[in-house]
Short mmCIF file of N, CA and C in Angstrom, two decimals:
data_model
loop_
_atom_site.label_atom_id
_atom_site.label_comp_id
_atom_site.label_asym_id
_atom_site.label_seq_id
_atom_site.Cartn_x
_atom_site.Cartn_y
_atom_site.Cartn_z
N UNK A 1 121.48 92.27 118.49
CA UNK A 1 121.34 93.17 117.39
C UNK A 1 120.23 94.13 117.72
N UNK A 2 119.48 94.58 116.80
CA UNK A 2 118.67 94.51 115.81
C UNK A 2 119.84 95.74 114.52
N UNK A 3 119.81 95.37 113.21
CA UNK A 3 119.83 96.18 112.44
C UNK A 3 119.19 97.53 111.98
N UNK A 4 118.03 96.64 112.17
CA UNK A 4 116.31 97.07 111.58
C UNK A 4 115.29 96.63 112.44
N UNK A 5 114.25 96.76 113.01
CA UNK A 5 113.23 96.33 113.50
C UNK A 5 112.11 95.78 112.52
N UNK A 6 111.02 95.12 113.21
CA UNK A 6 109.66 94.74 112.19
C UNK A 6 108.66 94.85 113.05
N UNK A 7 108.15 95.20 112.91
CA UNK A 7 106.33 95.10 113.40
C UNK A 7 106.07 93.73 114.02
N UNK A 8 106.16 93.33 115.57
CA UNK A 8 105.59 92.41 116.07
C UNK A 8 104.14 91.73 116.44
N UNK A 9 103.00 92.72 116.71
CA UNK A 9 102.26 92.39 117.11
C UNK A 9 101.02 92.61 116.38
N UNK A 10 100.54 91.29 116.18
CA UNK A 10 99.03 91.26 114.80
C UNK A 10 98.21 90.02 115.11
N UNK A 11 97.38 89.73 114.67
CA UNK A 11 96.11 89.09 114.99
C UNK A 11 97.17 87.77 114.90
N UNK A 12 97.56 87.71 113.63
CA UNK A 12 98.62 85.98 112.95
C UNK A 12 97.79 85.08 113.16
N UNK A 13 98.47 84.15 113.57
CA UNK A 13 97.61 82.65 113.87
C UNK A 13 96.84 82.45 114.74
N UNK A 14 96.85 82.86 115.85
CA UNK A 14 95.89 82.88 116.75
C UNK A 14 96.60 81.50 117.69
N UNK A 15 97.62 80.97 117.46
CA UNK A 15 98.24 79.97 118.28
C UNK A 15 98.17 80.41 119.66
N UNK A 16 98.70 81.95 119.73
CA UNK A 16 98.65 82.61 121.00
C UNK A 16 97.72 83.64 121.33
N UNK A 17 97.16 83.83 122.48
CA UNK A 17 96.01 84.49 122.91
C UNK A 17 95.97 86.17 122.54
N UNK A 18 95.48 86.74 122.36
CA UNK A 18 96.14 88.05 121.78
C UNK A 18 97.06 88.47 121.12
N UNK A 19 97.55 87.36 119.71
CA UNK A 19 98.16 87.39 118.90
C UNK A 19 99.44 87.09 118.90
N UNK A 20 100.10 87.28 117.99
CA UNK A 20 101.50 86.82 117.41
C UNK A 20 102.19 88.06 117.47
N UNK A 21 103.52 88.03 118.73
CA UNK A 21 104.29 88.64 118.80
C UNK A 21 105.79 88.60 118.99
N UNK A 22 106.71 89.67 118.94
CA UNK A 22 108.26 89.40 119.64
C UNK A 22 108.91 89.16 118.17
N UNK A 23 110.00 88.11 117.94
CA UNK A 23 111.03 87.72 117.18
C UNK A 23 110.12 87.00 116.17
N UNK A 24 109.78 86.14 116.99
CA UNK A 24 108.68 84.92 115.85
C UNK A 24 108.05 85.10 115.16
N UNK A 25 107.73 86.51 115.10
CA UNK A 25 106.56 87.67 114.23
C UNK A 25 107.23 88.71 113.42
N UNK A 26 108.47 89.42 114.47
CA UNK A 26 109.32 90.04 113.37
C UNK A 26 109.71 89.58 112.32
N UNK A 27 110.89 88.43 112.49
CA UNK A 27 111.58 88.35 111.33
C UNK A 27 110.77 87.89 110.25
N UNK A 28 109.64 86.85 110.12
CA UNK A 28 108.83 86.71 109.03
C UNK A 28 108.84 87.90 108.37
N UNK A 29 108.13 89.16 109.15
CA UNK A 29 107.78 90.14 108.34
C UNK A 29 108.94 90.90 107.66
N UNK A 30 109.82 91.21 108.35
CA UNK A 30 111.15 91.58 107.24
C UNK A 30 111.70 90.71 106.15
N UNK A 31 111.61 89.61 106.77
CA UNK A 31 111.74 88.41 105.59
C UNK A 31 111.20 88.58 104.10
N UNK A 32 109.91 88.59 104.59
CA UNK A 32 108.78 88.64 103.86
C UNK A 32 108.99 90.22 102.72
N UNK A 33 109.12 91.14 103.40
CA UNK A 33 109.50 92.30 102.65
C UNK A 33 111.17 92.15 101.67
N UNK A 34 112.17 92.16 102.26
CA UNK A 34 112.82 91.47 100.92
C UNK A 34 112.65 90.54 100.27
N UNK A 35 111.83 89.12 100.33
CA UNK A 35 111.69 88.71 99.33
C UNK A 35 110.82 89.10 98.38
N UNK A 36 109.96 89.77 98.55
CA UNK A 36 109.23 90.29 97.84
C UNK A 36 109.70 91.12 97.06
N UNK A 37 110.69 92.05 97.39
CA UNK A 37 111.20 93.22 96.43
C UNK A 37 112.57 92.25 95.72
N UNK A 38 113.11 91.27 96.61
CA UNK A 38 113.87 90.42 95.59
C UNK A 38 113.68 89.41 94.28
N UNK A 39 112.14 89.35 94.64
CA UNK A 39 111.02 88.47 93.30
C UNK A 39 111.20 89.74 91.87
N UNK A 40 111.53 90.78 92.21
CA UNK A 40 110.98 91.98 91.29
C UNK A 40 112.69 92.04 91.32
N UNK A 41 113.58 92.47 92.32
CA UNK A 41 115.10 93.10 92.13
C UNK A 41 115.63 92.56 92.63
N UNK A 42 116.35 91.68 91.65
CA UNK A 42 117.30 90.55 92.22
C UNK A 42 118.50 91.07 92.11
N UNK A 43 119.51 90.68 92.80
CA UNK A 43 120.84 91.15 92.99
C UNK A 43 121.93 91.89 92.05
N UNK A 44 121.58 91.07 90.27
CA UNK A 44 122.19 91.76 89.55
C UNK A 44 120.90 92.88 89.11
N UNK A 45 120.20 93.65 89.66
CA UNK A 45 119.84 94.48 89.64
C UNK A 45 120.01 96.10 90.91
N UNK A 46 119.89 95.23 92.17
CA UNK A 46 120.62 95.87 93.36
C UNK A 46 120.62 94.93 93.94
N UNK A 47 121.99 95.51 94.11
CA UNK A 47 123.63 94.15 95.40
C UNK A 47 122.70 94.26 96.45
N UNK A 48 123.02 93.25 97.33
CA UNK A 48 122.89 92.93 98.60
C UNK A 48 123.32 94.48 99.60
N UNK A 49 124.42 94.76 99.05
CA UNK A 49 125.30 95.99 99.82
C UNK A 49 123.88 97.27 99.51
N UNK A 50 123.81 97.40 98.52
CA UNK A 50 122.77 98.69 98.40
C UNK A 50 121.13 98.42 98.98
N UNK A 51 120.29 97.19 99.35
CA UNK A 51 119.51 96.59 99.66
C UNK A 51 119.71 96.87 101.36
N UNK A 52 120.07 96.76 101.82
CA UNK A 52 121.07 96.44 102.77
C UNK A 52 120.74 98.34 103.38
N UNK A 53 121.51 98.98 102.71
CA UNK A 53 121.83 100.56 102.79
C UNK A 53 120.25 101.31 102.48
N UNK A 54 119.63 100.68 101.70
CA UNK A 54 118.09 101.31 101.39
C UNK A 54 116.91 100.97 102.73
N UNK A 55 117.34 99.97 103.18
CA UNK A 55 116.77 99.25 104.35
C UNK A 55 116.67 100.14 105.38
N UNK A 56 118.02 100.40 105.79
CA UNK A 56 118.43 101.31 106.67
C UNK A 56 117.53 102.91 106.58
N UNK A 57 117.90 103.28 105.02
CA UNK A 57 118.39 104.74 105.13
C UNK A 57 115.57 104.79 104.94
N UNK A 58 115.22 104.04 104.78
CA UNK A 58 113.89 104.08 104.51
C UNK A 58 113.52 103.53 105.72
N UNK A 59 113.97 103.06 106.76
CA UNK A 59 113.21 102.24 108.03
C UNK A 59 112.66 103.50 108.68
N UNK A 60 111.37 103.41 109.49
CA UNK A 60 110.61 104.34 110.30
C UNK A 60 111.64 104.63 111.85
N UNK A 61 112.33 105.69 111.78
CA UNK A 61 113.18 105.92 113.45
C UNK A 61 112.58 105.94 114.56
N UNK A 62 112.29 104.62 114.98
CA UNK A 62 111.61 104.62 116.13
C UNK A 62 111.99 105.27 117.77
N UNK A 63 113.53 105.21 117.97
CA UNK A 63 114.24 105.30 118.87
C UNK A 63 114.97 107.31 118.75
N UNK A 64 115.93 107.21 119.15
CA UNK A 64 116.59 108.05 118.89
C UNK A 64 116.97 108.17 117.68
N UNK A 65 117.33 109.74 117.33
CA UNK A 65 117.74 109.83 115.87
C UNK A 65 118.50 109.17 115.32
N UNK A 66 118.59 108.33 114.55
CA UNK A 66 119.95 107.32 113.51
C UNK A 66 119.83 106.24 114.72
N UNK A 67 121.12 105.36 113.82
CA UNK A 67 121.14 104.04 115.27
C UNK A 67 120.96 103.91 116.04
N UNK A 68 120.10 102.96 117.08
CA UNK A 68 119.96 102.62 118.73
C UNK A 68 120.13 101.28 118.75
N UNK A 69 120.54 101.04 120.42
CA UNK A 69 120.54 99.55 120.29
C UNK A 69 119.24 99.08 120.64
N UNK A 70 117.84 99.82 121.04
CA UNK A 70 116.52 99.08 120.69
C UNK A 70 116.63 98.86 119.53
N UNK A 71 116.05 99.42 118.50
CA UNK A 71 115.53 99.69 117.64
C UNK A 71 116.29 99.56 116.33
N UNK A 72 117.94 99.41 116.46
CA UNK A 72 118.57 99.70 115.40
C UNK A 72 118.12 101.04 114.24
N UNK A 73 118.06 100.69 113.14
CA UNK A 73 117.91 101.74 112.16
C UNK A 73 116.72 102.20 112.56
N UNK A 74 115.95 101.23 113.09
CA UNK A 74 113.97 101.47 113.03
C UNK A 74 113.21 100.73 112.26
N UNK A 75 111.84 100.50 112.01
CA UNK A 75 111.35 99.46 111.80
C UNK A 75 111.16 99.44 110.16
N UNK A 76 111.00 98.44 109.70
CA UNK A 76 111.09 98.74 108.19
C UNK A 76 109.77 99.18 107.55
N UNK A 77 109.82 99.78 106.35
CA UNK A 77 108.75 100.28 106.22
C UNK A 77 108.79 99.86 104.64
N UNK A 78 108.08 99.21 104.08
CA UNK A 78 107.74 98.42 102.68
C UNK A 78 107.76 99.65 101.26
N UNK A 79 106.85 100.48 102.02
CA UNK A 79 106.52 101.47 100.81
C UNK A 79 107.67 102.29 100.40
N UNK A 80 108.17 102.77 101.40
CA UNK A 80 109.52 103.87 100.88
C UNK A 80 110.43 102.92 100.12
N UNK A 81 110.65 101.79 100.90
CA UNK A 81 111.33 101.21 100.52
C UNK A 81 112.02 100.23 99.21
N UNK A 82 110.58 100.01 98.92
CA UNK A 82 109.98 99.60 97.40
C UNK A 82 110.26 100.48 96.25
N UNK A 83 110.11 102.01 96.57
CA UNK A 83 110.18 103.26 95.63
C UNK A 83 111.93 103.33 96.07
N UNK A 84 112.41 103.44 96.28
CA UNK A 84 113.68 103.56 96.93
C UNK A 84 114.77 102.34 95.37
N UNK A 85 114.18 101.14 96.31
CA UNK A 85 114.53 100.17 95.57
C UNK A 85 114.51 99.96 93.93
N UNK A 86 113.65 100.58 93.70
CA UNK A 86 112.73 100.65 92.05
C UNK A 86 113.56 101.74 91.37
N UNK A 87 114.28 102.45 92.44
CA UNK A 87 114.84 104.18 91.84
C UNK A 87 116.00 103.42 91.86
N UNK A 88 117.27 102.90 92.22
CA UNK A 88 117.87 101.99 92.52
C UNK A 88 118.49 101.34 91.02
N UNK A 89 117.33 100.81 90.77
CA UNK A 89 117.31 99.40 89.85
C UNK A 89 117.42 99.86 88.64
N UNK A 90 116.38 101.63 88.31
CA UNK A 90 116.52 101.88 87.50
C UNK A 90 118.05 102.59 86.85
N UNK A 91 118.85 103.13 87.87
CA UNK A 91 119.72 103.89 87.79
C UNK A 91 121.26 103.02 87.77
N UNK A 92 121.33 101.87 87.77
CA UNK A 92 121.96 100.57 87.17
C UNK A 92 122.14 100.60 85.49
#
């Protein structure tokens, strides 16, 4: 894959010498960002399908313009995404 990317590399646990990086670090953090906006907008507020499409259309384009197979959409980015989501929920 990737769909979406996440931010790999941060201080974290310190298990590993110059921090917590790669997969083991990504997906937490995307994880971590929908559940958070799913604690606030749960599904019968915005579907999976539009969550999904906001992800995409708010991720930072890291790669080439629109889809790559690094990078997919690009890395996610919380803030747009949150306002995105919130505009969304209201318009339900």
């Amino acid at each position: 894959k990737p769909d979406v990317s996440a931010y790999t590399a941060f201080k974290g646990s310190l298990v590993y010498p110059g921090g917590d990086g790669g997969t083991s670090a990504a997906c937490p953090v995307a994880a971590g960002v929908v559940a958070a906006l799913r604690a606030k907008f749960p599904p019968a507020k915005v579907s999976p399908a539009k969550m999904r499409s906001l992800i995409y259309k708010t991720a930072d384009d890291l790669g080439a313009g629109g889809y790559d197979h690094n990078y997919g959409w690009g890395a996610i980015n919380p803030v747009p995404l949150a306002d995105a989501v919130a505009t969304a929920a209201r318009r339900r």
